[in-house]
Amino acid sequence: MNKPLLLVFHSNLNQSKVNRALVEALKLRNQLDIFDIQELYNGSLDIMKDGAIEAQRLISASHIIFQFPIYWYSVPPIFKTWMDTVLTRMFYLFYEQEGQVIEGKSLYLHVTVGNLDSAYQKQGQNGFTLDELMAPLKATARRCGLSWHTPHVVFNANQLDENDIEKEISLSLKQFERWGILNNAPLTSSC
């Protein structure tokens, strides 16, 4: 049976507090295939040659989960490079063999941000909601035929103490259960 796939896009997962803790907690459950893309490709932005291996990971997955921190209102550079390489291959070069195969799969995002929830409001420091900042990813999911689910967001991630991190990891694991990822049960879209 195919497992859920968690792709982690973090410039330095070992230095992360929340992202690293979640990956460690999920590895203990041994219910997902987890890949740290930065580590896997040695941090190189000239990655993945033609994207075939990454495309096969998506094709084989029961669920697709992207985990990453928001960097300057966007995804980390390695995530953007990954999308350019892999999704271009799957949806423009090998659509019938690859892209079409993942259409209808569910896409989930686990996102960390360094600021408070209040900063991501219309009247907040950033002037945009996180939902507005996610528009390019929603558009990508739509173009790829993936079912979009409301992202799970951990705010103020770099300021959390150990107790707060434990609470956030517990909440994150509960969200993975609600998504049907940890028990591999199907879930309807929550758009």
CSV table of N, CA and C in Angstrom, one decimal, residues 17 36 38 166 177:
chain,number,residue,atom,x,y,z
A,17,LYS,N,13.5,24.6,14.9
A,17,LYS,CA,12.9,24.1,16.1
A,17,LYS,C,11.6,23.3,15.8
A,36,ASP,N,13.8,15.1,3.2
A,36,ASP,CA,14.3,16.5,3.4
A,36,ASP,C,15.0,16.9,2.1
A,38,GLN,N,16.3,19.6,0.9
A,38,GLN,CA,17.6,20.3,1.0
A,38,GLN,C,18.7,19.4,1.2
A,166,GLU,N,6.2,21.5,22.0
A,166,GLU,CA,5.5,20.3,22.2
A,166,GLU,C,4.0,20.4,22.0
A,177,GLU,N,-3.9,13.7,11.6
A,177,GLU,CA,-4.9,12.7,11.8
A,177,GLU,C,-6.3,13.2,11.2
